[in-house]
CSV table of C-alpha atoms in Angstrom, one decimal:
chain,number,residue,atom,x,y,z
A,10,UNK,CA,-26.1,36.7,63.5
A,11,UNK,CA,-22.9,36.5,61.5
A,12,UNK,CA,-21.5,33.7,59.6
A,13,UNK,CA,-17.7,33.1,59.6
A,14,UNK,CA,-16.1,31.8,56.5
A,15,UNK,CA,-13.0,29.6,57.0
A,16,UNK,CA,-9.9,30.8,55.3
A,17,UNK,CA,-8.4,27.3,55.4
A,18,UNK,CA,-7.4,26.4,51.8
A,19,UNK,CA,-8.9,23.3,50.1
A,20,UNK,CA,-6.4,20.6,50.4
A,21,UNK,CA,-7.9,17.4,48.8
A,22,UNK,CA,-4.6,15.6,48.9
A,23,UNK,CA,-3.6,16.5,52.5
A,24,UNK,CA,-0.9,14.2,53.7
A,25,UNK,CA,-0.8,12.0,50.6
A,26,UNK,CA,2.6,10.4,50.0
A,27,UNK,CA,3.5,11.3,46.4
A,28,UNK,CA,6.3,10.6,44.0
A,29,UNK,CA,6.7,12.6,40.8
A,30,UNK,CA,9.4,11.7,38.3
A,31,UNK,CA,11.1,14.5,36.4
A,32,UNK,CA,9.9,17.4,38.6
A,33,UNK,CA,12.5,20.1,38.2
A,34,UNK,CA,11.1,22.0,35.3
A,35,UNK,CA,8.3,22.4,32.8
A,36,UNK,CA,5.3,20.2,33.2
A,37,UNK,CA,6.9,18.2,36.0
A,38,UNK,CA,7.6,21.3,38.0
A,39,UNK,CA,4.0,22.5,37.6
A,40,UNK,CA,2.8,19.1,38.8
A,41,UNK,CA,5.0,19.1,41.9
A,42,UNK,CA,3.8,22.6,42.8
A,43,UNK,CA,0.1,21.9,42.2
A,44,UNK,CA,0.0,18.6,44.1
A,45,UNK,CA,2.0,20.1,47.0
A,46,UNK,CA,-0.5,23.1,47.1
A,47,UNK,CA,-3.3,20.5,47.3
A,48,UNK,CA,-1.6,19.1,50.4
A,49,UNK,CA,0.5,16.2,49.0
A,50,UNK,CA,3.9,15.4,50.5
A,51,UNK,CA,6.0,15.2,47.4
A,52,UNK,CA,9.3,13.6,46.4
A,53,UNK,CA,10.5,14.3,42.9
A,54,UNK,CA,13.7,13.5,41.0
A,55,UNK,CA,15.9,15.4,38.7
A,56,UNK,CA,18.8,14.1,36.5
A,57,UNK,CA,21.2,17.0,36.3
A,58,UNK,CA,20.0,20.5,37.2
A,59,UNK,CA,20.3,20.5,41.0
A,60,UNK,CA,19.9,24.3,41.2
A,61,UNK,CA,16.5,24.2,39.5
A,62,UNK,CA,15.3,21.2,41.5
A,63,UNK,CA,16.3,22.9,44.8
A,64,UNK,CA,14.5,26.0,43.7
A,65,UNK,CA,11.3,24.0,43.2
A,66,UNK,CA,11.5,22.4,46.6
A,67,UNK,CA,12.3,25.6,48.3
A,68,UNK,CA,9.4,27.4,46.7
A,69,UNK,CA,7.0,24.7,47.8
A,70,UNK,CA,8.3,24.8,51.4
A,71,UNK,CA,8.1,28.6,51.4
A,72,UNK,CA,4.4,28.2,50.4
A,73,UNK,CA,3.7,26.0,53.4
A,74,UNK,CA,4.0,22.7,51.5
A,75,UNK,CA,6.4,19.7,51.5
A,76,UNK,CA,8.7,18.7,48.6
A,77,UNK,CA,12.0,16.9,48.4
A,78,UNK,CA,14.3,16.9,45.4
A,79,UNK,CA,16.4,13.7,44.8
A,80,UNK,CA,19.0,13.3,42.2
A,81,UNK,CA,18.3,10.1,40.2
A,82,UNK,CA,19.2,9.8,36.6
A,83,UNK,CA,17.0,7.1,34.9
A,84,UNK,CA,19.6,6.7,32.2
A,85,UNK,CA,21.9,5.2,34.9
A,86,UNK,CA,21.3,1.5,35.8
A,87,UNK,CA,20.6,2.2,39.4
A,88,UNK,CA,18.7,5.4,39.0
A,89,UNK,CA,15.1,4.2,39.5
A,90,UNK,CA,16.1,1.9,42.4
A,91,UNK,CA,17.9,4.8,44.2
A,92,UNK,CA,14.9,7.1,43.8
A,93,UNK,CA,12.5,4.5,45.1
A,94,UNK,CA,14.6,3.8,48.1
A,95,UNK,CA,15.1,7.5,48.9
A,96,UNK,CA,11.4,8.2,48.4
A,97,UNK,CA,10.5,5.5,50.9
A,98,UNK,CA,12.8,7.1,53.4
A,99,UNK,CA,11.5,10.6,52.9
A,100,UNK,CA,7.8,9.7,52.8
A,101,UNK,CA,8.0,7.2,55.7
A,102,UNK,CA,6.3,4.3,54.1
A,103,UNK,CA,4.0,3.4,51.2
A,104,UNK,CA,2.9,5.6,48.3
A,105,UNK,CA,-0.5,7.1,47.7
A,106,UNK,CA,0.2,8.9,44.4
A,107,UNK,CA,2.7,8.2,41.6
A,108,UNK,CA,3.1,10.5,38.6
A,109,UNK,CA,5.4,9.3,35.8
A,110,UNK,CA,6.6,12.4,34.0
A,111,UNK,CA,10.3,12.0,33.4
A,112,UNK,CA,11.3,11.9,29.7
A,113,UNK,CA,14.6,11.8,27.8
A,114,UNK,CA,15.0,14.9,25.5
A,115,UNK,CA,15.1,13.8,21.9
A,116,UNK,CA,15.8,15.8,18.8
A,117,UNK,CA,13.5,14.7,15.9
A,118,UNK,CA,15.5,12.2,13.9
A,119,UNK,CA,14.6,10.0,11.0
A,120,UNK,CA,14.4,6.3,11.7
A,121,UNK,CA,17.2,5.6,9.2
A,122,UNK,CA,19.6,7.8,11.3
A,123,UNK,CA,18.8,6.4,14.8
A,124,UNK,CA,21.6,4.4,16.3
A,125,UNK,CA,21.2,1.5,18.8
A,126,UNK,CA,22.6,3.5,21.7
A,127,UNK,CA,19.9,6.2,21.2
A,128,UNK,CA,17.2,3.6,21.0
A,129,UNK,CA,18.3,1.9,24.2
A,130,UNK,CA,18.7,5.2,26.1
A,131,UNK,CA,15.3,6.6,25.2
A,132,UNK,CA,13.3,3.4,25.8
A,133,UNK,CA,15.1,3.0,29.1
A,134,UNK,CA,14.1,6.4,30.4
A,135,UNK,CA,10.7,6.8,28.7
A,136,UNK,CA,9.3,3.2,29.1
A,137,UNK,CA,11.4,1.0,31.3
A,138,UNK,CA,11.6,3.5,34.2
A,139,UNK,CA,7.8,4.0,34.3
A,140,UNK,CA,7.4,0.2,34.3
A,141,UNK,CA,9.7,-0.1,37.3
A,142,UNK,CA,8.0,2.6,39.2
A,143,UNK,CA,4.5,1.2,38.4
A,144,UNK,CA,5.8,-2.3,39.5
A,145,UNK,CA,7.0,-0.7,42.8
A,146,UNK,CA,3.6,0.9,43.2
A,147,UNK,CA,1.8,-2.3,42.6
A,148,UNK,CA,3.7,-3.8,45.4
A,149,UNK,CA,3.6,-1.0,47.9
A,150,UNK,CA,0.8,1.5,47.1
A,151,UNK,CA,-2.0,1.8,49.6
A,152,UNK,CA,-5.4,0.7,48.4
A,153,UNK,CA,-7.3,3.6,46.8
A,154,UNK,CA,-4.1,5.1,45.4
A,155,UNK,CA,-3.5,7.0,42.1
A,156,UNK,CA,-1.1,6.3,39.2
A,157,UNK,CA,-0.9,9.0,36.5
A,158,UNK,CA,1.4,8.6,33.5
A,159,UNK,CA,2.3,11.5,31.2
A,160,UNK,CA,2.1,10.6,27.5
A,161,UNK,CA,1.8,12.8,24.4
A,162,UNK,CA,-0.7,13.8,21.7
A,163,UNK,CA,1.9,12.4,19.2
A,164,UNK,CA,0.7,8.9,19.8
A,165,UNK,CA,-2.4,9.8,17.8
A,166,UNK,CA,-0.9,12.6,15.8
A,167,UNK,CA,2.4,11.2,14.4
A,168,UNK,CA,5.0,13.3,12.7
A,169,UNK,CA,8.3,12.6,11.0
A,170,UNK,CA,11.3,12.2,13.2
A,171,UNK,CA,9.6,11.2,16.5
A,172,UNK,CA,9.4,7.5,16.0
A,173,UNK,CA,11.2,6.6,19.3
A,174,UNK,CA,9.4,9.2,21.4
A,175,UNK,CA,5.9,8.2,20.1
A,176,UNK,CA,6.7,4.5,20.4
A,177,UNK,CA,7.8,4.8,24.0
A,178,UNK,CA,4.8,6.8,24.9
A,179,UNK,CA,2.5,4.4,23.0
A,180,UNK,CA,4.0,1.6,25.1
A,181,UNK,CA,3.3,3.7,28.3
A,182,UNK,CA,-0.3,4.1,27.3
A,183,UNK,CA,-0.7,0.3,26.9
A,184,UNK,CA,1.1,-0.2,30.3
A,185,UNK,CA,-1.5,2.2,31.8
A,186,UNK,CA,-4.4,0.2,30.4
A,187,UNK,CA,-3.1,-3.1,31.7
A,188,UNK,CA,-2.2,-1.7,35.1
A,189,UNK,CA,-5.6,-0.3,35.5
A,190,UNK,CA,-7.2,-3.7,35.0
A,191,UNK,CA,-4.8,-5.4,37.4
A,192,UNK,CA,-4.9,-2.8,40.2
A,193,UNK,CA,-8.6,-1.9,40.0
A,194,UNK,CA,-9.7,-4.5,42.5
A,195,UNK,CA,-7.7,-2.6,45.1
A,196,UNK,CA,-9.3,0.7,44.2
A,197,UNK,CA,-6.1,2.0,42.6
A,198,UNK,CA,-6.8,4.1,39.5
A,199,UNK,CA,-4.3,4.2,36.6
A,200,UNK,CA,-4.7,6.9,34.0
A,201,UNK,CA,-2.8,8.7,31.3
A,202,UNK,CA,-2.6,12.5,30.6
A,203,UNK,CA,-1.5,13.3,27.0
A,204,UNK,CA,-0.5,17.0,26.6
A,205,UNK,CA,-0.4,18.7,23.3
A,206,UNK,CA,2.1,21.4,22.5
A,207,UNK,CA,3.0,22.9,25.9
A,208,UNK,CA,5.1,25.9,26.6
A,209,UNK,CA,8.4,24.4,27.9
A,210,UNK,CA,12.1,24.6,27.2
A,211,UNK,CA,11.9,21.2,25.6
A,212,UNK,CA,9.2,22.3,23.2
A,213,UNK,CA,11.2,25.4,22.2
A,214,UNK,CA,14.4,23.4,21.8
A,215,UNK,CA,12.9,20.8,19.5
A,216,UNK,CA,10.7,22.9,17.3
A,217,UNK,CA,11.4,25.9,15.0
A,218,UNK,CA,9.2,29.0,15.6
A,219,UNK,CA,7.2,28.4,12.4
A,220,UNK,CA,6.1,24.9,13.7
A,221,UNK,CA,4.8,26.5,16.9
A,222,UNK,CA,2.9,29.2,15.0
A,223,UNK,CA,1.3,26.5,12.9
A,224,UNK,CA,0.3,24.5,16.0
A,225,UNK,CA,-1.2,27.5,17.6
A,226,UNK,CA,-3.3,28.2,14.5
A,227,UNK,CA,-4.5,24.6,14.4
A,228,UNK,CA,-5.4,24.5,18.1
A,229,UNK,CA,-9.1,25.5,18.7
A,230,UNK,CA,-8.2,27.5,21.8
A,231,UNK,CA,-5.6,29.3,19.7
A,232,UNK,CA,-2.6,29.1,22.1
A,233,UNK,CA,0.1,26.8,23.3
A,234,UNK,CA,-0.6,25.0,26.5
A,235,UNK,CA,1.0,26.1,29.8
A,236,UNK,CA,2.5,23.6,32.2
A,237,UNK,CA,-0.2,24.5,34.7
A,238,UNK,CA,-2.9,23.4,32.3
A,239,UNK,CA,-1.5,19.9,32.4
A,240,UNK,CA,-0.9,20.0,36.1
A,241,UNK,CA,-4.5,20.9,36.8
A,242,UNK,CA,-5.6,17.7,34.9
A,243,UNK,CA,-3.1,15.6,36.9
A,244,UNK,CA,-4.4,17.1,40.2
A,245,UNK,CA,-8.0,16.2,39.2
A,246,UNK,CA,-7.0,12.6,38.5
A,247,UNK,CA,-5.0,12.5,41.8
A,248,UNK,CA,-7.9,13.7,43.8
A,249,UNK,CA,-11.2,12.2,45.2
A,250,UNK,CA,-13.4,13.5,42.3
A,251,UNK,CA,-11.7,11.1,39.9
A,252,UNK,CA,-12.4,8.0,41.9
A,253,UNK,CA,-14.5,6.4,39.0
A,254,UNK,CA,-12.0,7.1,36.3
A,255,UNK,CA,-9.4,4.4,35.4
A,256,UNK,CA,-7.7,3.2,32.3
A,257,UNK,CA,-8.4,6.5,30.6
A,258,UNK,CA,-6.3,8.8,28.5
A,259,UNK,CA,-7.2,12.5,29.0
A,260,UNK,CA,-5.9,14.6,26.2
A,261,UNK,CA,-4.9,18.0,27.5
A,262,UNK,CA,-4.4,19.6,24.1
A,263,UNK,CA,-6.6,22.7,23.8
A,264,UNK,CA,-8.7,20.8,21.3
A,265,UNK,CA,-5.8,19.8,19.0
A,266,UNK,CA,-6.2,16.1,18.1
């Protein structure tokens, strides 16, 4: 008697309507690719790099998944609304999963040198935009859905020059906690993932090599994170095994804390 083993891949998110903000590169790209590999139907936005975004979508499709790239710049007044409208069209209805990953790049700057325009722009992209997408999800997400917000280790490990970035992410963490309490009765979980130093263009652009060498030495696992390390944590929170986790902040930092 022989036993046949099915070659069908494990797809815990099969058919789940998913929106990922900021999905064209770095951690966002890894999240799009991982969730699509798990069977999610993904819409993601990008602000400027259309070529990179289309490469992500094409790669997912080539692998048998579904992903759609939408240009929507959250720094523009109508950016979030345009993305939500287009996502509804592409996904054909309500959401199952929302991942807030989009962030405005910010060079470390002392508080004394930050102007009003920079403050407004960064808080708009990093905090107001996630508030708007979460509000949309609260109105349209199916019961049992998942909301995952990407924060940063810097909310508990502050450093000079990152006041706006850390403040915006701290606000996002509080928004997560409140949304978890409000949406829990519908079985919707709301959690935060806080990456440590992760190997991305943004990290390289905002840190000199000596900083990254120091961070690597201080990290118990003795390396920088990879985008896939964070995407795997997001996939866990998006899946059925995380059904009893809500209002939590999972620090994907390699032990740096």
